[in-house]
C-alpha positions as CSV (number, residue, x, y, z in Angstrom):
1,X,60.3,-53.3,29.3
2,X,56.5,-54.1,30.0
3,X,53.0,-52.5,28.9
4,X,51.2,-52.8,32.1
5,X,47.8,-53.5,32.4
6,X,46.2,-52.5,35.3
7,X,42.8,-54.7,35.8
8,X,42.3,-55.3,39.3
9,X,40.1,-52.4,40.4
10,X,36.6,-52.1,41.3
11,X,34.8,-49.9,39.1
12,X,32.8,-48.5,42.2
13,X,31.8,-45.2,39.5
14,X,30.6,-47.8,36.5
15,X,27.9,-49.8,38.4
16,X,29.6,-53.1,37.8
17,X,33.0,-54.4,36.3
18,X,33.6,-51.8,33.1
19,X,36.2,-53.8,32.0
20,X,33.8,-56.8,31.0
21,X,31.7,-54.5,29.2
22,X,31.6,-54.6,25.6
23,X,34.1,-52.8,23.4
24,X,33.6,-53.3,19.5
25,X,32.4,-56.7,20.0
26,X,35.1,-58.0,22.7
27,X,35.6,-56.9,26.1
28,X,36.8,-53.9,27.1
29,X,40.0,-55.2,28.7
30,X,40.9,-57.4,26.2
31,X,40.2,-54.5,23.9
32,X,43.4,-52.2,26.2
33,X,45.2,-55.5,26.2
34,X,45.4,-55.8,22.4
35,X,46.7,-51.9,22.3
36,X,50.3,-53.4,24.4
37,X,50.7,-56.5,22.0
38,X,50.1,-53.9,19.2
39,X,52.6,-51.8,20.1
40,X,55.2,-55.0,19.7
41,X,56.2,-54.6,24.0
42,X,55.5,-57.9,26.1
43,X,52.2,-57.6,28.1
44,X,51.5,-57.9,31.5
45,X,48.6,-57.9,33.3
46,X,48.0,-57.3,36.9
47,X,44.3,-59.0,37.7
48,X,42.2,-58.7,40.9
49,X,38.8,-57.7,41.2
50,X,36.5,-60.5,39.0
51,X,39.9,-61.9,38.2
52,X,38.2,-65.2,37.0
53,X,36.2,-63.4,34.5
54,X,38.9,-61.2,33.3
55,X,41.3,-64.0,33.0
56,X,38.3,-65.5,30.8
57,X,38.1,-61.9,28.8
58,X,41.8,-62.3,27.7
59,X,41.7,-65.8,26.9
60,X,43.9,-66.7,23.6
61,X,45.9,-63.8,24.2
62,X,49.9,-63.8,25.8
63,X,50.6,-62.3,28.8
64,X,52.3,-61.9,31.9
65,X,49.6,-62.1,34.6
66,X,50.7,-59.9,37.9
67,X,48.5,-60.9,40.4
68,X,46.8,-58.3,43.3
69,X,45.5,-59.5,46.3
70,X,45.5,-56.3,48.0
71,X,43.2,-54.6,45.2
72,X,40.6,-53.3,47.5
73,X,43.7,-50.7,48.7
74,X,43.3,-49.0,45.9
75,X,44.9,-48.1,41.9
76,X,48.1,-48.1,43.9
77,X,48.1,-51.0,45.1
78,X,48.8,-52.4,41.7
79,X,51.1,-49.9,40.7
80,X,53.4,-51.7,43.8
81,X,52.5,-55.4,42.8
82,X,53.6,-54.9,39.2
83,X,56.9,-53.3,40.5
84,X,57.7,-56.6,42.6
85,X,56.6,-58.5,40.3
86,X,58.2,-57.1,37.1
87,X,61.3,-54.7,38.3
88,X,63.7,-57.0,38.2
89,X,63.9,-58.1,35.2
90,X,62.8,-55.0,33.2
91,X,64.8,-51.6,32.6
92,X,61.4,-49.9,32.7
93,X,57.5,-50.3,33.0
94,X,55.3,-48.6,31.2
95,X,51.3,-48.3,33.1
96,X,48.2,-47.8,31.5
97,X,44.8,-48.4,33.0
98,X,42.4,-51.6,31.8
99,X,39.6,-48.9,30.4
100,X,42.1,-47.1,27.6
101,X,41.2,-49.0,24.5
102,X,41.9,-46.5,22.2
103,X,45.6,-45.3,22.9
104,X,47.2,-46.0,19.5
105,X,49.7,-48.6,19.6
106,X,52.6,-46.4,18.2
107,X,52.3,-44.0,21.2
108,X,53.9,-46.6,23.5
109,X,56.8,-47.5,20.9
110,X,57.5,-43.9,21.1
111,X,58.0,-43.6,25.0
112,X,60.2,-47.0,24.7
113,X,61.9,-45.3,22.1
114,X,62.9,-41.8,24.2
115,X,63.8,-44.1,27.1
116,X,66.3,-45.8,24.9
117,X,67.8,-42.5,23.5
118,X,67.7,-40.2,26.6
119,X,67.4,-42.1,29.9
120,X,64.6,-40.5,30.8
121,X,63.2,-41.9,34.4
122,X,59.4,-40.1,34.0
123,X,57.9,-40.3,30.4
124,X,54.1,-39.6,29.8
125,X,52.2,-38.5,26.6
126,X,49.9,-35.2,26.5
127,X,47.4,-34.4,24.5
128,X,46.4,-30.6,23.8
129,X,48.2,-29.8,27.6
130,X,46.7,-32.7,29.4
131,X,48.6,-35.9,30.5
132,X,47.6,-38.7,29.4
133,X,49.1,-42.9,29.6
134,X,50.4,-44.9,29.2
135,X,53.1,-43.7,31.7
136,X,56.7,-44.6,31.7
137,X,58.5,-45.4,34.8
138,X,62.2,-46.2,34.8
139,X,64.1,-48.6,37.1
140,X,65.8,-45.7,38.8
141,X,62.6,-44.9,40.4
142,X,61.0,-48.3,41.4
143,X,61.6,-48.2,45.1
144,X,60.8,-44.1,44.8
145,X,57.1,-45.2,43.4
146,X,56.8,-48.6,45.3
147,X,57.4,-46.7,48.7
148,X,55.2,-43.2,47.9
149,X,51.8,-44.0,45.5
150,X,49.2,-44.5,47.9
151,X,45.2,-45.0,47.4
152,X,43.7,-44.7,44.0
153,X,45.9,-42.4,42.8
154,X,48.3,-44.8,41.0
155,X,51.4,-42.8,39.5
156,X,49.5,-39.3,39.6
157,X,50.4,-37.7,42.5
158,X,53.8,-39.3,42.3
159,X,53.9,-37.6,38.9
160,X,53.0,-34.3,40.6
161,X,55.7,-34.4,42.8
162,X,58.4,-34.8,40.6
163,X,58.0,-33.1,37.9
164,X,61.4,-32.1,38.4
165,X,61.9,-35.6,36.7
166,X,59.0,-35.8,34.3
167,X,59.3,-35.9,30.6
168,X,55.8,-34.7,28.3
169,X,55.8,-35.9,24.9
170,X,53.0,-34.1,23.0
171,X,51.0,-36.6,20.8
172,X,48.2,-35.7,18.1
173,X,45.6,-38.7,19.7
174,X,42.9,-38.3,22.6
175,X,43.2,-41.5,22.9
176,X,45.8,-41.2,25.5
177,X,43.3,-39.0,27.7
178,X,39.9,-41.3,26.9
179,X,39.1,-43.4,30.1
180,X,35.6,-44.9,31.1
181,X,34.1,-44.0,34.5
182,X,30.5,-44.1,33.5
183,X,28.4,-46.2,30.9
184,X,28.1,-42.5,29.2
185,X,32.1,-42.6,28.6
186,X,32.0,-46.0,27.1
187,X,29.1,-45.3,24.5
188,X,31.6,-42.3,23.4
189,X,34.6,-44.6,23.1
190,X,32.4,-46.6,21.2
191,X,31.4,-44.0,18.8
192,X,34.7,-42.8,18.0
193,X,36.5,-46.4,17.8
194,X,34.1,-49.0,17.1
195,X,33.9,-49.2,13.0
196,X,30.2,-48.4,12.1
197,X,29.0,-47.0,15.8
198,X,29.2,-43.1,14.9
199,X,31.0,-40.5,12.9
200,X,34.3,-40.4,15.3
201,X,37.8,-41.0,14.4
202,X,40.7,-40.6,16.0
C-alpha cells in the first residue's frame, strides 16, 4: 500500500504554485509529504507542474516519485499515472492531494487498517458528514478508476458513482476536509497548525 501524493497540478485558483508556499517554516508539499511518512505507509509522489522545484521542496525526504507528463489534463490525470505506476505492486492506494498538511497521520493507518480487516474496495474518512482524504482505493478497482476519472475531478465523481461500494469512516479531525485554494485558506491552515501562528488546534 501507498500514501499518494498528488503534486502535479497547477494551482490556476492560488495565483502561483501553492504547494511551494510556506507551511510552518517548510513548504507546503513537503509539509502533506511528512503527514504519509508519519503515518508509517511508503510515500509516493506523483510530480508535474514546477516539478524541478517540488522535487527541490522534498529534498532529504524518501519517496517514490510517480511522474505526470500529462498534468495539464487535469487532477485525474494523476489519479491514472499513479495507478500505472504503482498497481502492480500494491494491494491498494491511498490519494490525498499535495495542499492537506494537516490530515493527522493516524487517519491513514486507520483506512490501511479496515482494508486489512474487511476488504473494503472504497474507503474515505468524514468529518461532521463531509468526505474528506485521504481516499482509499483497492486493487479491485484500478482499471474501474483508471478507465472513468476524467478532468480535475480526481476520485470524486468516481466516488459518487459508486457509492454502492464506498465505505465512510467518521473521524474527530478537520484536517481531513482542510484544502488550500486561495492564499486566505493557507493563512487559516496556518493558524490552526503552525505552533505560535493563532489560537487553533486541531
Amino acid at each position: 500500500m501507498y500514501y499518494v501524493l498528488l503534486a502535479a497540478g497547477l494551482s490556476s485558483r492560488f495565483g502561483g504554485n501553492k504547494l511551494l508556499a510556506d507551511m510552518c517554516g517548510r513548504p507546503l508539499v513537503r509539509a502533506s509529504a511528512e503527514v504519509g511518512l508519519a503515518s508509517g505507509l511508503p510515500l509516493a509522489v506523483v510530480t508535474g507542474n514546477d516539478r524541478g522545484a517540488v522535487l527541490r521542496a522534498l529534498d532529504g525526504l524518501e519517496f517514490h516519485e510517480v511522474e505526470n507528463r500529462e498534468y495539464r489534463s487535469g487532477l485525474s490525470s494523476s489519479v491514472r499515472a499513479a495507478i500505472t505506476s504503482l498497481g502492480d505492486q500494491a494491494d491498494a492506494l491511498e490519494f490525498s492531494p499535495a495542499d492537506m498538511p494537516l490530515i493527522p497521520p493516524p487517519v491513514p493507518r486507520l483506512l490501511a487498517a479496515i482494508r486489512e480487516d474487511s476488504s473494503a474496495p472504497l474507503i474515505a474518512p468524514r468529518y461532521r458528514g463531509t468526505r474528506g482524504h485521504p481516499v482509499l482505493l483497492g486493487r479491485e478497482l484500478y482499471e474501474d478508476a483508471r478507465s472513468s476519472v476524467s478532468g480535475d475531478h480526481g476520485l470524486s465523481g468516481f466516488m459518487e458513482l459508486r457509492r454502492n461500494l464506498l465505505l465512510e469512516v467518521d473521524v474527530d479531525s478537520p484536517g481531513v476536509v482542510l484544502d488550500v485554494d486561495s492564499p486566505e485558506d493557507l493563512e487559516r491552515l496556518r493558524a490552526i497548525g503552525c505552533p505560535g501562528a493563532g489560537s487553533g488546534h486541531l
